[in-house]
Amino acid sequence: MTQVGEGHETAADEAGPVLTFGAPTAGEILAERYQLEEHVNNDSAGRQVWRGIDVILRRSVAVVLRHPGGDSATEMLQAAVAASRVIHPNLVGVYDAIDEDQRAYVVREWVDGESLRDLIATEGPLDPARAISIAHSVADALTAVHATGMVHGNVHPGSILIADDNRVVLADARADSSDTVEGDVRAVGGILYFALTGHWPHAEVGNSALTDANRDNVGNPAAPRQIRAGVPAYLDDLTMDLLDRRVAAPASDALTAELGRLDAAAAEDDEYEDAGPLRFMQSGGSSSSEPSRSAPKIMIGVGALIVIAIIGLVFGIRAITGTSSDNTAGADTSATTPAGDDGEAVAPPAIPEKLKITGDMVRLVDAPPGSRTDADEAKLTVDGDKNTGWSTQTFRGAPNFGNTKEGMGILINLGEPRALSDVRVTTSVPGVTMDVRTGSSDPGDSSNGDKKLLKDYKSLSDEKPEKTTGTDSIINGFDPNAKYQYVLVFLTSLPPSEEGSGYKVSVNEIEVYGY
């Protein structure tokens, strides 16, 4: 049983106090009507979520409670009152909103099921058909909200509930003056991305329970098809266009219609690849001033058709006039591999794959002075389990290892030179400064060896690395014409320790992708 309805964190949420005085207890009856049965959890906004009973109507309810009430709970109550005016099968029903000064609470429909966040944590990324179905339901709910002139402002894997009967419900509107209709629509792209990959592409305030998207060196999330196989190209384009602010966002009703079309195709086992261009991109249903990328795509398609027509015309004329050579009639007219400038066949671009790395292929690099007492943990960074890893010691005074050393890292020996694409690193928290360096040999697992290694190894980028904004990072910059055997993931600055004193981080997983 999970009944969270938790969404993103906001700066306003973080400012709200959470007190123990006046805290609710099981069995207590609020407003002489709502009996608290079970404390389910506390959400990111500092609110308690309870399962309760409406003693008058004898039905289960969810009670979202915050104490104290008053000004700190005004936004929560106003959003609930506004949401209660919209009735839709994919919106959670809001029954009551009460401010008792010491505490305030919203009483809403209880949904037997779990949040999308918890579903993904349990089952992993969803198949494309189910991801589309969930996104379609969310977009349909937003269409109803936007039709009233409201904004939801909290479309998030924690606020989407999946009922035991597979009904999809959007809960806990939390709109403020900074939220927009476009933000709601783009959040649907985030939901698609999360459902397909298990990663969340939007930045969040504070520590997030969601795994951050794999990103390139400028912070852009990798496309779903780069993360997992089996994502249709059309769905991949749709998801990334919704996330890309350079592409005009559709109106919520246009997005609902498009997702409905795909949902119906999935129900009939149709191919998404034949779904055609993004229809809402042609409708101009957005107020965004940014140009759409669909027009160039369409022009490329038109140009291709013209080229094909010209080629067909030329071959037709040659056939009619008989100018082709005798052996042309027996030639193989099937598609061939394109040729380069030198006439040699050009192979299609390879898709990078995750390289197999075992614990005996990695070691700790500890720029002196260092005790090297945690060297045995290096193998945990490549064990395939993101719940284990190598943890640095807690350093006091400064994030750059307390001004005691140049840094620390993990050296990977691939066993043989390989063409590489990128390195993907998962850390326990964001705010790490790190880069990837390469060299021609391992001078030895010792303090002197590490000194020589750091002197000889070169970073993939000439630019100074920036702090990570999430827990998952993609570092690229490998020369496509070179091969690498030794790869060093090197940390030069640490984030504040989760324990609240000093600086510390865990490197939970390192993955190397190549060809």
mmCIF file with all atom_site columns, C-alpha atoms in Angstrom, residues 84 234 327 335 396 440 496:
data_model
loop_
_atom_site.group_PDB
_atom_site.id
_atom_site.type_symbol
_atom_site.label_atom_id
_atom_site.label_alt_id
_atom_site.label_comp_id
_atom_site.label_asym_id
_atom_site.label_entity_id
_atom_site.label_seq_id
_atom_site.pdbx_PDB_ins_code
_atom_site.Cartn_x
_atom_site.Cartn_y
_atom_site.Cartn_z
_atom_site.occupancy
_atom_site.B_iso_or_equiv
_atom_site.pdbx_formal_charge
_atom_site.auth_seq_id
_atom_site.auth_comp_id
_atom_site.auth_asym_id
_atom_site.auth_atom_id
_atom_site.pdbx_PDB_model_num
ATOM 1 C CA . SER A 1 84  ? -11.747 20.536 -6.155  1.00 0.00 ? 84  SER A CA 1
ATOM 2 C CA . TYR A 1 234 ? 9.118   8.274  -32.985 1.00 0.00 ? 234 TYR A CA 1
ATOM 3 C CA . ASN A 1 327 ? 24.823  -5.597 -68.351 1.00 0.00 ? 327 ASN A CA 1
ATOM 4 C CA . ALA A 1 335 ? 20.334  -0.758 -51.646 1.00 0.00 ? 335 ALA A CA 1
ATOM 5 C CA . ARG A 1 396 ? 37.144  18.909 7.028   1.00 0.00 ? 396 ARG A CA 1
ATOM 6 C CA . SER A 1 440 ? 49.276  4.983  -21.810 1.00 0.00 ? 440 SER A CA 1
ATOM 7 C CA . PRO A 1 496 ? 28.955  18.542 1.768   1.00 0.00 ? 496 PRO A CA 1
#
